[in-house]
Short mmCIF file of N, CA and C in Angstrom, two decimals:
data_model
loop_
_atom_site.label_atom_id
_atom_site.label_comp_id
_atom_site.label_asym_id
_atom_site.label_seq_id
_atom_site.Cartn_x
_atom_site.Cartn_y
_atom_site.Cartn_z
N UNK A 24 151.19 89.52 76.62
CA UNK A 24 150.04 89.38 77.49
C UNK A 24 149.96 87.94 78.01
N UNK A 25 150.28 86.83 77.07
CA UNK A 25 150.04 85.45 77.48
C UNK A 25 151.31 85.78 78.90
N UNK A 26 152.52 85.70 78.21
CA UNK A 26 153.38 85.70 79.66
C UNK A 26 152.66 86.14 80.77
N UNK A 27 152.42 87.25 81.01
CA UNK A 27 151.83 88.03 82.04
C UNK A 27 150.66 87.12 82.61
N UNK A 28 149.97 86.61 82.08
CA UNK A 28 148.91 85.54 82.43
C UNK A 28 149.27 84.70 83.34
N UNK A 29 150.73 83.88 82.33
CA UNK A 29 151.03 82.53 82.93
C UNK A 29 151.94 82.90 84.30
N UNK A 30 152.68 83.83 84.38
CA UNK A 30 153.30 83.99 85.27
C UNK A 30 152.01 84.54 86.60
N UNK A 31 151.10 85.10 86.37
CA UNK A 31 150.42 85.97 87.63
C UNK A 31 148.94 85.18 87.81
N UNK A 32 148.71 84.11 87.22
CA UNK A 32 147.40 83.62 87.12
C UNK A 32 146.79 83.01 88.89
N UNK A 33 148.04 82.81 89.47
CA UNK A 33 147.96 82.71 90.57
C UNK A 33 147.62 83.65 91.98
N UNK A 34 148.39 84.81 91.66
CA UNK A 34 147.85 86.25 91.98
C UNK A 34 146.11 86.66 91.60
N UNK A 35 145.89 86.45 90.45
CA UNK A 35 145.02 86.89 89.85
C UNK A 35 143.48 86.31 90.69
N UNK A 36 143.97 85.15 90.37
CA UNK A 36 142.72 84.06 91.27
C UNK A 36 142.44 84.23 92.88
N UNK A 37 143.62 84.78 93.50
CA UNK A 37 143.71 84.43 95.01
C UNK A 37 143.00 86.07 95.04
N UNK A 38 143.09 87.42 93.87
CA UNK A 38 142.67 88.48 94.16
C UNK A 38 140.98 88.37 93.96
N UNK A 39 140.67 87.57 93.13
CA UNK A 39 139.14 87.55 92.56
C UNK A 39 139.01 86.93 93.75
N UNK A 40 139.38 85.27 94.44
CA UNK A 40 138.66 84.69 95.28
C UNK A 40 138.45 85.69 96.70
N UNK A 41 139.77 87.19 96.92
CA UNK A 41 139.48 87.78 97.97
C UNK A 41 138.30 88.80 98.02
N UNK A 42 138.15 89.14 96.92
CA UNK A 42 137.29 90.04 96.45
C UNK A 42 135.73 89.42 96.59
N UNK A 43 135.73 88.61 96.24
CA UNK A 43 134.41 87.76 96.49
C UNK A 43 134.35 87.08 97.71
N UNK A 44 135.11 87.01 98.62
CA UNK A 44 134.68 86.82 100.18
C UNK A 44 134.48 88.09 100.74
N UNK A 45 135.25 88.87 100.64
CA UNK A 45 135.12 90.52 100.51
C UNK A 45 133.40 90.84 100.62
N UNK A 46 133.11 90.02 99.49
CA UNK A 46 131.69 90.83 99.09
C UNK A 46 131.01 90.35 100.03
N UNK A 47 130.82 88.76 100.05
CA UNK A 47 129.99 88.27 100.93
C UNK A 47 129.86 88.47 102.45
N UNK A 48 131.27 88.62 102.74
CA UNK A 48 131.17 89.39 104.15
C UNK A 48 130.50 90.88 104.12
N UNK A 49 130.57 91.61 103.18
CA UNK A 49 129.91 93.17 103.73
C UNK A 49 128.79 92.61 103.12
N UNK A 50 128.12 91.77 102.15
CA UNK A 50 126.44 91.61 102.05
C UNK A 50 125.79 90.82 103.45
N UNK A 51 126.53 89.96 103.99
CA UNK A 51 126.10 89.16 105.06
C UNK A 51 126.18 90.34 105.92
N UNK A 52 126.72 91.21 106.33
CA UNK A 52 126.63 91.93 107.50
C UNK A 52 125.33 92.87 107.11
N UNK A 53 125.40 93.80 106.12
CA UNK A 53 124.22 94.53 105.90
C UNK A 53 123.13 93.48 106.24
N UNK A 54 122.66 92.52 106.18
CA UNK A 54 121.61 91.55 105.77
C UNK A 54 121.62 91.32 107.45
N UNK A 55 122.41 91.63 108.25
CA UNK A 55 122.28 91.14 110.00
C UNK A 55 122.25 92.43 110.87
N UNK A 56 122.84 93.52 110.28
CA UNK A 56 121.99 94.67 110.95
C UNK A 56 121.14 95.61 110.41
N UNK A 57 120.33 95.01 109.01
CA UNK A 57 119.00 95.58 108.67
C UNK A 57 118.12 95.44 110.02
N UNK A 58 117.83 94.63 110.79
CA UNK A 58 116.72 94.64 111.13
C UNK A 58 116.83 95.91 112.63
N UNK A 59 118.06 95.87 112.64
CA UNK A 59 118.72 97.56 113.69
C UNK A 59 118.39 98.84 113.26
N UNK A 60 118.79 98.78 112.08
CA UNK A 60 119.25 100.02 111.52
C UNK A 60 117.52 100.64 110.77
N UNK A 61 116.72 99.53 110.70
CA UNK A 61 115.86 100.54 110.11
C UNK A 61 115.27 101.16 111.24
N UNK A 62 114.78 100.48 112.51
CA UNK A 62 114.20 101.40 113.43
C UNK A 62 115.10 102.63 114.05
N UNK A 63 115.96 102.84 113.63
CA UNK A 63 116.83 103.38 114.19
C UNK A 63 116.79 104.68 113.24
N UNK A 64 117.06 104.66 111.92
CA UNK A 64 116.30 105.44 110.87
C UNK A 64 114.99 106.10 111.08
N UNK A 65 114.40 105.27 111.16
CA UNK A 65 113.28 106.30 111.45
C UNK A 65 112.83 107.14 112.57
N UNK A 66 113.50 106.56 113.47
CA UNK A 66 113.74 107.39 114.61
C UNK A 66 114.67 108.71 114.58
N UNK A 67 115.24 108.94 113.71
CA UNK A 67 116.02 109.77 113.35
C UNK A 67 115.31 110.48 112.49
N UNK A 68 114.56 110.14 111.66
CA UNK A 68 113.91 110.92 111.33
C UNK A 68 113.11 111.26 111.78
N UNK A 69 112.12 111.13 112.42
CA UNK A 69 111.01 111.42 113.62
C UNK A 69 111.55 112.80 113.94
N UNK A 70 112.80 113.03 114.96
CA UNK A 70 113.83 113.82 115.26
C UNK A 70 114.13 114.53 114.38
N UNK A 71 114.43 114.32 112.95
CA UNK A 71 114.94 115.68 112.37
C UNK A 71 113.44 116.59 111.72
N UNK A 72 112.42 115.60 111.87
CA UNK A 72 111.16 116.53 111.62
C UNK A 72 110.87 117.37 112.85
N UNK A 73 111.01 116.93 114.02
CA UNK A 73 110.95 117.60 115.12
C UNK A 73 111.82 119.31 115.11
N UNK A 74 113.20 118.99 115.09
CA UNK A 74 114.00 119.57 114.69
C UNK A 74 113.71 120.69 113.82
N UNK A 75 113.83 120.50 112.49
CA UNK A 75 112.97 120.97 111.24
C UNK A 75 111.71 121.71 111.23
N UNK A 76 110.83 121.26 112.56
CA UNK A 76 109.40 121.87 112.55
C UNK A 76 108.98 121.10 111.20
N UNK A 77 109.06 120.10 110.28
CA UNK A 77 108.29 119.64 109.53
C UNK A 77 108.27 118.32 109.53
N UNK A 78 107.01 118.18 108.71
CA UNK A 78 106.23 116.80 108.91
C UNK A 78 106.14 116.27 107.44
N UNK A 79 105.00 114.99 107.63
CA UNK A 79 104.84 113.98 106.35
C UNK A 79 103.98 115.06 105.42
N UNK A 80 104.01 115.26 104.67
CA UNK A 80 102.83 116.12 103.45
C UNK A 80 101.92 115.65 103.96
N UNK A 81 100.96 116.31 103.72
CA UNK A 81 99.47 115.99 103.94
C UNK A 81 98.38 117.06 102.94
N UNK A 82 97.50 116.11 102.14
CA UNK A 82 96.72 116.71 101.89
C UNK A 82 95.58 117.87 102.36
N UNK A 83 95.29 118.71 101.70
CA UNK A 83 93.76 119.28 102.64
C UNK A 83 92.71 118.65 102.60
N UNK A 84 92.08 118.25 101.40
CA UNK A 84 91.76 117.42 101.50
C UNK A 84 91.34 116.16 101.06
N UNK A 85 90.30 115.54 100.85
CA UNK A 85 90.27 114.28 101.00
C UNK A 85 89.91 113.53 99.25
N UNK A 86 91.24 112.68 98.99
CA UNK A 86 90.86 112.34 97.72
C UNK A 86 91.89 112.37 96.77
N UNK A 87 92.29 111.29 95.85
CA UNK A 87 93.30 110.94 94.94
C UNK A 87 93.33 110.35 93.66
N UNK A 88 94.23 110.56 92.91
CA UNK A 88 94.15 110.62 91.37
C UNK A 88 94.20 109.11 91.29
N UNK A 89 93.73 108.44 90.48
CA UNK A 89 94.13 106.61 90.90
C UNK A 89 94.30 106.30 89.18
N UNK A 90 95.71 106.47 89.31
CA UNK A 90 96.86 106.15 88.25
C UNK A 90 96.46 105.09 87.38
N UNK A 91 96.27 104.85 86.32
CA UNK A 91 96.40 103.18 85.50
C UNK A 91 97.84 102.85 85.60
N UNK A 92 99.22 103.39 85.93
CA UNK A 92 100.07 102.66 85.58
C UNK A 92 100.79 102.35 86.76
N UNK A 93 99.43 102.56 88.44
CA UNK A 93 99.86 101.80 89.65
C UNK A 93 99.56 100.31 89.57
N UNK A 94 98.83 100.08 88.76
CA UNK A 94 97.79 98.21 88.34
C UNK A 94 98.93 98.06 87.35
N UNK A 95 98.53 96.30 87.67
CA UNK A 95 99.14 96.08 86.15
C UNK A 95 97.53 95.33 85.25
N UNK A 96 98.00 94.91 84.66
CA UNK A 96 96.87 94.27 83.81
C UNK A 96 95.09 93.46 84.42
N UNK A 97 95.37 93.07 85.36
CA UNK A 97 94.55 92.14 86.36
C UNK A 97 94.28 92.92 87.11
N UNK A 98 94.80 94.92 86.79
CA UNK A 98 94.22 95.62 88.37
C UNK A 98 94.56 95.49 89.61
N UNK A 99 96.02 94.52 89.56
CA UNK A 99 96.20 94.58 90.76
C UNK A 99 97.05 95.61 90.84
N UNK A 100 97.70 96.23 92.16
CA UNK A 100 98.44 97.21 92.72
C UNK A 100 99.90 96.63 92.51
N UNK A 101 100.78 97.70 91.93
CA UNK A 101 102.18 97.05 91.37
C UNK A 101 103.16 98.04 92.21
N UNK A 102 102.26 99.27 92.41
CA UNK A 102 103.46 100.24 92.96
C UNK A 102 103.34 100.42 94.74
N UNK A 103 103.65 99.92 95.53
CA UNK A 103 103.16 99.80 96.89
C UNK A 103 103.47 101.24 97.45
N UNK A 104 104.82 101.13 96.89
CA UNK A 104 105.60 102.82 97.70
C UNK A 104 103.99 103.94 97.24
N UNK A 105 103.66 103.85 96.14
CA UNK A 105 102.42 104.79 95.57
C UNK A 105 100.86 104.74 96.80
N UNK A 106 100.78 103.35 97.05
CA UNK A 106 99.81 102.66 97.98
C UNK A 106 99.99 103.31 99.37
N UNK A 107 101.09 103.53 99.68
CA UNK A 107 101.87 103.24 101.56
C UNK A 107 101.74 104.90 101.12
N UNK A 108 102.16 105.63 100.08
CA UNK A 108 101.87 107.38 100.14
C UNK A 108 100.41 107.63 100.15
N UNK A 109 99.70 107.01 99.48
CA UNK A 109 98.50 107.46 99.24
C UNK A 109 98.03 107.61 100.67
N UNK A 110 98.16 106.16 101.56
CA UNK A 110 97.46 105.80 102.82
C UNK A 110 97.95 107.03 103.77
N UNK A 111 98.77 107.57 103.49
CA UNK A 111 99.85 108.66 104.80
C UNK A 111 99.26 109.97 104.29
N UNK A 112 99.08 110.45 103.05
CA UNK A 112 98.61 111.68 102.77
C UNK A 112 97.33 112.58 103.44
N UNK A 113 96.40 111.62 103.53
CA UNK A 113 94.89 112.19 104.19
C UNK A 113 94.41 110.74 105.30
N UNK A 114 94.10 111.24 106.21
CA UNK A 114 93.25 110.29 107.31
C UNK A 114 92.13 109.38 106.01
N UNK A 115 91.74 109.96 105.34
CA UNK A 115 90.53 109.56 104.96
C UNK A 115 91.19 108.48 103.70
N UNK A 116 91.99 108.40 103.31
CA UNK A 116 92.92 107.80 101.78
C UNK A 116 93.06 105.90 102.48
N UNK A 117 93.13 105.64 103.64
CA UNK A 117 93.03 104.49 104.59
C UNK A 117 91.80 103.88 103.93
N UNK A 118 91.28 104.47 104.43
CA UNK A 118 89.47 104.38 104.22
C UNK A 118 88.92 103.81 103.00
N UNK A 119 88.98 104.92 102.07
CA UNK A 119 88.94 104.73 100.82
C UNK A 119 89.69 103.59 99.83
N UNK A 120 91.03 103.22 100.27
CA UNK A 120 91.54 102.15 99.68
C UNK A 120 91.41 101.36 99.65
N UNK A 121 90.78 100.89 101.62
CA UNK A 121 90.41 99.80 101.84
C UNK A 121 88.81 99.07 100.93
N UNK A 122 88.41 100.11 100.56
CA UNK A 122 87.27 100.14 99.90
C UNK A 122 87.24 99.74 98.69
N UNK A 123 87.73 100.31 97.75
CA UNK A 123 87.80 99.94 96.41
C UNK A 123 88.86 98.84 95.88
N UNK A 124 89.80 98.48 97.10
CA UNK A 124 90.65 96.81 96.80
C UNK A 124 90.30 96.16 97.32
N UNK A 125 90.66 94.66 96.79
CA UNK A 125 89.98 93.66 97.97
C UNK A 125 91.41 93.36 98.61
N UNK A 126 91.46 92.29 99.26
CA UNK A 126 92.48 91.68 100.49
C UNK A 126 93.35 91.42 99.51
N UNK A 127 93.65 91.17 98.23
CA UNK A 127 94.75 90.92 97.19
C UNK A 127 95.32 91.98 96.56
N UNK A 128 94.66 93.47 97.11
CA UNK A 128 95.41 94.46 96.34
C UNK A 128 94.58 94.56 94.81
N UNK A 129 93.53 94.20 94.38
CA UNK A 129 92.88 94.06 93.27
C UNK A 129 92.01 94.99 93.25
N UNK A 130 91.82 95.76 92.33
CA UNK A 130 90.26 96.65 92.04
C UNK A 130 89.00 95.70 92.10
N UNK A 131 88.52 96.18 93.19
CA UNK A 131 87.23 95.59 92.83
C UNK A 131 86.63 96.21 91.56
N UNK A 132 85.64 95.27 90.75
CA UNK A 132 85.53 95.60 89.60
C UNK A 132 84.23 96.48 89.47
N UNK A 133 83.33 97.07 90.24
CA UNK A 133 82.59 98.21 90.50
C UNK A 133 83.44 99.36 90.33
N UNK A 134 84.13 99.51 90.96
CA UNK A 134 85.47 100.64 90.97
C UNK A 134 86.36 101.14 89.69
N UNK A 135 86.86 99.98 88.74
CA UNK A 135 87.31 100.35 87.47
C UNK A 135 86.72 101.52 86.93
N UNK A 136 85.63 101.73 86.78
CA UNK A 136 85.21 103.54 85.91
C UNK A 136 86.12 103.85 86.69
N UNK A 137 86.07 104.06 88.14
CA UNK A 137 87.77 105.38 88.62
C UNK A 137 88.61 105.36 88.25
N UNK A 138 89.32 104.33 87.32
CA UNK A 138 90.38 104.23 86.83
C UNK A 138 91.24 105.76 85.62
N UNK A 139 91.76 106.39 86.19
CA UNK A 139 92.16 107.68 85.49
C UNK A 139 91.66 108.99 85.64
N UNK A 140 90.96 108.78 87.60
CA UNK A 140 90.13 109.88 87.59
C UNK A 140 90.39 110.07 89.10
N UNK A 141 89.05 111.09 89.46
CA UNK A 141 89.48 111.35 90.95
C UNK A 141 88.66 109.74 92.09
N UNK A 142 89.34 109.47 93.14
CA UNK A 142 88.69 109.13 93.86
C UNK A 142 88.25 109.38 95.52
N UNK A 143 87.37 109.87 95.84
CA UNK A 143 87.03 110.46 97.09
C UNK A 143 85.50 110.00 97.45
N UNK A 144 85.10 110.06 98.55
CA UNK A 144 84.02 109.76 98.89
C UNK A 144 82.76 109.53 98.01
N UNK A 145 82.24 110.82 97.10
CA UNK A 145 81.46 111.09 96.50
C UNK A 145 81.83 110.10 95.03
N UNK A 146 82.42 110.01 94.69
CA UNK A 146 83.03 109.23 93.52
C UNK A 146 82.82 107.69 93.58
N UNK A 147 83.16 107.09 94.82
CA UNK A 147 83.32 106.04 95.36
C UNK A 147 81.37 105.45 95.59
N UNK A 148 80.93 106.46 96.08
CA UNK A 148 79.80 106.33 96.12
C UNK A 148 78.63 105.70 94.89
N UNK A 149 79.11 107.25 94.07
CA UNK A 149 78.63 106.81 92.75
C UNK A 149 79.10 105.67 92.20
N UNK A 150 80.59 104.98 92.67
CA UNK A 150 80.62 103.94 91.57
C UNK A 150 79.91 102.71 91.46
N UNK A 151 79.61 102.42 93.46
CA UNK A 151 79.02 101.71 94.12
C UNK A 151 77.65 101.44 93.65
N UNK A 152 76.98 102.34 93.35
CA UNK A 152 75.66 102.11 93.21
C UNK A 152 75.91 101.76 91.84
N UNK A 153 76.67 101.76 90.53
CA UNK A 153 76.61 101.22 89.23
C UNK A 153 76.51 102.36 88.60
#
């Protein structure tokens, strides 16, 4: 094995150093036509819902389960993808979110009782008043 070393160590290095320009060239390129390719994606999808005859889910109606293990400790919001679904599910889920977080993504702290329960209009209401 040492032989094999000493004789190819030169090979060896010039294959790692190609391999790692290698990389950096296909990460640098992904990283220069992200900002193409996502509108372009979704436009495609737009189209295959068209296509498909189907759309984003949507609730009937109005109102959502509000997870403890979307917060982390401080209540703030940890899972966004959970946040960005909630907001797309019902017209009314916009509304409501904007309501019970503040501008940091934080539970307002009136709101905590919802924590592990439903939240919808009527809920929201009650928490409001105490």
């Amino acid at each position: 094995m040492a032989k094999f070393l000493d004789r190819n160590w030169s090979t060896i290095l010039l294959l790692l150093g190609g391999y790692y320009a290698y990389s950096q060239i296909v990460l640098r390129g992904r990283e220069a036509i992200a900002p193409v390719t996502r509108p372009i994606s979704k436009i495609l999808a737009e189209i295959q819902f068209a296509v498909n005859g189907s759309n984003y889910i949507r609730y009937p109606n109005a109102g959502f389960y509000l997870d403890p293990s979307k917060l982390d400790y401080t209540y703030k919001v940890v899972d966004m993808q959970w946040l960005k679904a909630m907001s797309l599910t019902h017209d009314d889920h916009e509304d409501y979110l904007n309501e019970i977080f503040d501008a940091d993504l934080r539970l307002k702290p009136q709101y905590r009782v919802l924590i592990d329960g439903l939240v919808d209009a009527e809920t929201i209401t009650i928490a409001a008043k105490g």
